[in-house]
Short mmCIF file of C-alpha atoms in Angstrom, two decimals:
data_model
loop_
_atom_site.label_atom_id
_atom_site.label_comp_id
_atom_site.label_asym_id
_atom_site.label_seq_id
_atom_site.Cartn_x
_atom_site.Cartn_y
_atom_site.Cartn_z
CA MET A 117 -62.71 18.42 27.78
CA ILE A 118 -59.70 16.75 28.17
CA TYR A 119 -61.29 13.32 28.53
CA LYS A 120 -60.76 13.83 24.62
CA PHE A 121 -57.16 13.39 24.55
CA LEU A 122 -56.50 11.12 27.18
CA PRO A 123 -56.54 8.33 24.61
CA LEU A 124 -53.93 10.03 22.82
CA ILE A 125 -51.49 10.28 26.40
CA LEU A 126 -52.20 7.10 27.00
CA PHE A 127 -51.00 5.50 23.52
CA CYS A 128 -47.87 7.76 23.53
CA VAL A 129 -47.32 6.35 27.04
CA PHE A 130 -47.20 3.20 26.25
CA SER A 131 -45.91 3.51 22.76
CA PHE A 132 -42.36 4.73 23.55
CA LYS A 133 -40.69 1.44 24.79
CA PRO A 134 -37.68 2.39 27.87
CA LEU A 135 -34.37 0.43 27.12
CA ASN A 136 -33.68 -2.33 29.12
CA THR A 137 -29.86 -3.00 30.86
CA ALA A 138 -29.94 -5.28 27.60
CA ASP A 139 -30.48 -3.35 25.07
CA VAL A 140 -28.44 -0.18 26.62
CA GLU A 141 -25.50 -3.03 27.28
CA ARG A 142 -26.26 -4.45 23.53
CA ASN A 143 -25.73 -0.22 22.37
CA VAL A 144 -22.38 0.27 24.50
CA ILE A 145 -21.23 -3.66 22.69
CA SER A 146 -22.15 -2.22 18.81
CA ASN A 147 -20.11 1.64 20.23
CA THR A 148 -16.54 0.05 21.34
CA ASP A 149 -16.87 -3.61 19.31
CA PRO A 150 -13.16 -3.49 17.77
CA LYS A 151 -13.77 -5.32 15.17
CA LEU A 152 -17.34 -3.48 14.11
CA VAL A 153 -14.75 -0.35 14.81
CA ALA A 154 -12.54 -1.61 12.80
CA ALA A 155 -14.74 -1.61 9.69
CA ASN A 156 -15.82 1.19 10.48
CA THR A 157 -12.41 2.67 10.09
CA LYS A 158 -11.93 0.90 6.95
CA SER A 159 -15.10 2.70 5.35
CA THR A 160 -13.88 5.31 6.89
CA LEU A 161 -10.18 5.97 4.73
CA GLU A 162 -11.66 3.78 1.50
CA THR A 163 -14.36 6.24 0.67
CA LYS A 164 -11.55 8.73 1.18
CA CYS A 165 -9.36 6.79 -1.58
CA LYS A 166 -11.49 5.93 -4.09
CA THR A 167 -12.10 10.07 -3.74
CA PHE A 168 -8.26 10.54 -4.05
CA TYR A 169 -8.07 8.04 -6.85
CA THR A 170 -10.73 8.96 -8.56
CA THR A 171 -9.06 12.55 -9.04
CA ILE A 172 -5.53 11.48 -9.63
CA ASP A 173 -3.55 12.74 -12.96
CA ALA A 174 -2.85 9.66 -14.57
CA ASN A 175 -0.73 11.83 -16.60
CA ASN A 176 -1.80 10.33 -20.06
CA LEU A 177 -0.36 6.55 -18.90
CA SER A 178 -2.02 5.30 -15.84
CA LEU A 179 -3.07 4.38 -12.77
CA PRO A 180 -2.37 1.36 -10.54
CA LYS A 181 -5.34 -1.01 -9.73
CA PHE A 182 -7.66 0.54 -6.84
CA ASP A 183 -6.69 -2.58 -4.54
CA SER A 184 -2.98 -1.99 -4.85
CA PHE A 185 -2.72 1.40 -4.69
CA PHE A 186 -5.61 1.71 -2.09
CA ALA A 187 -3.76 -1.40 0.22
CA ALA A 188 -0.32 1.88 -0.29
CA PHE A 189 -3.00 4.18 0.98
CA GLN A 190 -3.81 3.12 3.89
CA GLY A 191 0.06 2.38 4.54
CA TYR A 192 1.04 5.41 3.39
CA GLU A 193 -1.75 8.30 5.45
CA GLN A 194 -0.50 5.46 8.55
CA LEU A 195 3.18 6.05 7.46
CA LYS A 196 2.91 10.18 7.42
CA ALA A 197 1.15 10.59 10.92
CA GLN A 198 3.29 9.45 12.36
CA GLY A 199 6.28 11.42 10.78
CA LYS A 200 8.31 8.79 9.52
CA ILE A 201 7.54 10.31 4.84
CA GLU A 202 8.86 13.55 4.78
CA ASN A 203 8.56 13.47 0.97
CA GLU A 204 5.53 13.25 0.08
CA ILE A 205 5.49 10.14 -2.37
CA LEU A 206 4.31 7.10 -2.94
CA THR A 207 5.77 4.92 -5.04
CA VAL A 208 3.37 1.89 -6.13
CA ILE A 209 5.33 -2.12 -6.84
CA ASP A 210 2.85 -4.59 -8.00
CA PHE A 211 3.62 -7.84 -7.78
CA SER A 212 0.87 -9.23 -9.35
CA LEU A 213 1.71 -8.25 -12.70
CA SER A 214 3.82 -9.77 -14.49
CA SER A 215 7.58 -8.45 -14.80
CA LYS A 216 7.05 -7.49 -19.15
CA GLU A 217 4.90 -4.83 -18.09
CA GLU A 218 5.59 -1.57 -15.83
CA ARG A 219 3.97 -2.37 -12.75
CA MET A 220 6.28 0.16 -10.92
CA TRP A 221 4.08 3.24 -10.76
CA VAL A 222 5.34 7.68 -8.69
CA ILE A 223 2.69 9.38 -7.42
CA ASP A 224 2.95 12.89 -6.41
CA MET A 225 0.65 12.57 -3.83
CA LYS A 226 0.50 16.39 -3.17
CA SER A 227 -0.59 17.23 -6.60
CA GLN A 228 -2.26 13.60 -7.07
CA LYS A 229 0.10 13.72 -10.53
CA VAL A 230 1.71 9.53 -11.70
CA ILE A 231 5.13 11.40 -12.34
CA MET A 232 6.49 8.15 -13.47
CA LYS A 233 6.13 4.42 -14.62
CA SER A 234 8.32 2.06 -15.31
CA LEU A 235 9.73 -2.02 -15.30
CA VAL A 236 10.91 -2.68 -12.29
CA ALA A 237 12.66 -6.48 -10.96
CA HIS A 238 11.53 -8.78 -8.69
CA GLY A 239 13.70 -11.39 -6.56
CA ARG A 240 15.29 -14.74 -9.02
CA ASN A 241 13.54 -17.29 -5.93
CA SER A 242 10.61 -14.98 -5.90
CA GLY A 243 9.26 -15.70 -9.32
CA VAL A 244 10.09 -15.93 -13.44
CA GLU A 245 7.68 -14.00 -14.99
CA PHE A 246 5.06 -13.62 -11.94
CA ALA A 247 6.38 -12.99 -8.39
CA THR A 248 4.35 -15.25 -6.35
CA ASN A 249 7.20 -16.08 -3.42
CA PHE A 250 8.42 -13.80 -0.67
CA SER A 251 11.02 -13.34 1.76
CA ASN A 252 12.99 -11.35 4.64
CA GLU A 253 15.62 -13.99 5.15
CA ASN A 254 19.29 -13.10 4.20
CA GLU A 255 20.47 -14.75 1.16
CA SER A 256 17.58 -15.72 0.05
CA PHE A 257 17.10 -14.16 -3.44
CA LYS A 258 13.72 -13.08 -2.53
CA SER A 259 11.51 -9.99 -3.11
CA SER A 260 10.22 -8.57 0.45
CA LEU A 261 6.76 -7.40 0.36
CA GLY A 262 5.10 -4.25 2.27
CA PHE A 263 5.99 -0.80 2.92
CA TYR A 264 9.16 1.12 3.34
CA VAL A 265 10.79 4.65 3.54
CA THR A 266 14.04 5.46 1.96
CA GLY A 267 17.39 6.18 2.88
CA GLU A 268 20.06 7.44 1.94
CA VAL A 269 22.30 8.51 -1.89
CA TYR A 270 25.30 5.75 -2.23
CA GLN A 271 27.71 4.68 -5.09
CA GLY A 272 27.38 0.64 -5.25
CA LYS A 273 28.56 -1.36 -7.66
CA HIS A 274 25.83 -0.52 -9.76
CA GLY A 275 26.09 3.06 -10.01
CA MET A 276 23.80 5.57 -8.17
CA SER A 277 21.25 3.09 -6.34
CA LEU A 278 18.79 4.01 -2.81
CA ARG A 279 19.23 2.13 0.41
CA LEU A 280 15.29 1.12 1.43
CA ASP A 281 13.71 0.63 5.99
CA GLY A 282 11.31 -1.56 5.22
CA MET A 283 8.52 -0.60 8.52
CA GLU A 284 7.02 -3.75 9.17
CA TYR A 285 8.47 -6.34 11.48
CA GLY A 286 8.97 -9.88 10.24
CA ILE A 287 7.71 -8.57 6.78
CA ASN A 288 10.67 -6.40 5.19
CA ASP A 289 12.20 -5.19 8.39
CA ASN A 290 15.31 -7.02 8.08
CA ALA A 291 15.93 -5.09 3.84
CA ARG A 292 19.48 -2.92 4.83
CA ASN A 293 20.50 -5.73 6.56
CA ARG A 294 20.01 -7.97 2.69
CA ALA A 295 20.75 -4.14 0.75
CA VAL A 296 17.68 -4.37 -0.72
CA VAL A 297 17.79 -1.22 -2.33
CA ILE A 298 16.62 0.25 -5.72
CA HIS A 299 19.63 0.05 -7.91
CA GLY A 300 19.62 0.46 -11.66
CA ALA A 301 20.10 -2.64 -13.74
CA ASP A 302 20.83 -3.28 -17.55
CA TYR A 303 18.89 -7.09 -17.52
CA VAL A 304 16.23 -5.04 -16.85
CA SER A 305 14.67 -4.25 -20.78
CA LYS A 306 12.00 -4.59 -22.74
CA LYS A 307 13.52 -6.35 -25.38
CA ILE A 308 14.73 -8.78 -22.93
CA ALA A 309 11.26 -9.03 -21.65
CA ASN A 310 10.22 -9.32 -25.81
CA THR A 311 13.14 -12.18 -26.35
CA GLN A 312 12.50 -14.23 -23.15
CA GLY A 313 9.17 -13.86 -21.83
CA TYR A 314 9.81 -11.45 -18.93
CA ILE A 315 12.93 -9.10 -17.49
CA GLY A 316 15.98 -11.07 -15.69
CA ARG A 317 16.40 -11.07 -11.92
CA SER A 318 17.75 -9.47 -8.80
CA GLN A 319 18.77 -11.10 -5.88
CA GLY A 320 16.11 -8.72 -4.10
CA CYS A 321 16.01 -5.70 -4.77
CA PRO A 322 13.27 -3.47 -6.61
CA ALA A 323 16.13 -3.02 -9.70
CA VAL A 324 14.95 0.00 -12.80
CA PRO A 325 16.43 0.19 -16.29
CA TYR A 326 19.31 2.05 -16.27
CA GLU A 327 17.78 5.09 -18.03
CA VAL A 328 15.20 5.74 -15.30
CA HIS A 329 17.25 5.48 -11.92
CA LYS A 330 18.67 8.64 -11.48
CA GLN A 331 16.00 9.95 -12.70
CA LEU A 332 13.85 7.72 -10.33
CA ILE A 333 16.64 8.19 -6.87
CA GLU A 334 16.41 12.20 -7.26
CA THR A 335 13.17 11.90 -7.47
CA ILE A 336 12.28 9.38 -4.21
CA LYS A 337 14.56 10.21 -1.99
CA ASP A 338 14.82 12.07 1.45
CA LYS A 339 12.07 9.62 3.51
CA SER A 340 9.74 9.19 0.94
CA CYS A 341 7.05 5.69 1.00
CA ILE A 342 7.66 2.64 -0.99
CA PHE A 343 4.70 0.27 -1.68
CA ILE A 344 4.96 -3.27 -2.65
CA TYR A 345 2.18 -5.42 -3.51
CA HIS A 346 0.91 -9.17 -3.25
CA PRO A 347 -2.88 -10.57 -3.32
CA SER A 348 -1.19 -12.07 -0.49
CA ARG A 349 -3.24 -13.31 2.41
CA ASN A 350 -0.12 -13.88 4.32
CA TYR A 351 1.05 -10.08 3.93
CA THR A 352 -2.84 -9.28 4.77
CA ILE A 353 -2.11 -11.02 8.35
CA LYS A 354 0.87 -10.35 9.73
CA SER A 355 0.59 -6.97 8.21
CA LYS A 356 -0.24 -4.06 10.99
CA LEU A 357 -0.79 -0.45 7.59
CA VAL A 358 -3.13 -3.32 6.10
CA SER A 359 -6.32 -4.07 7.14
#
């Protein structure tokens, strides 16, 4: 009776083509190609970020735009994994927005809740209402983009202030030498924004209103993460924390 099953056996044998050397090489390349691996990693991280983002309690305020939060999330996760973040607070500053808007968000990453939202200044040479130019150079009076970790609290000419350490070489690593710090400023106010169409500008510091600066500093001190965002292609090319 075996002859009845012979056609079926032959069909099965010839239906499965063995992988040749070229097929094997293509599979190996597809599994190890750095661009493909990076794309897959980014896709996985973006999915994780979207899940996190949708569960954040805005606390009757608002959330940052997803693009700025996703960029912040990427660097935050890396810096936390490297042990550089001890205070699990993420501050997102979106310099793509007008300085008239409250464009600083302080987010508790453990409770997944927006704690604060505030006006924040950019450097005087970065732009007027909008920040468009950025620098890591001394005396540039421009803001620097990227990731920072908060340093020590001190009393300066603006009162209670907070030092910042830039985490990105060539982008903001000169922040401490430039004295780029968090401090209060009377030129950062809604009254000024409504009067002249933009708030005052700093020498490069992310200055905030005096009425919130102490609360902000107490919240984000002790090695929390700050991310200053702008959809700048030049930044994305240079950054090793954002893809």
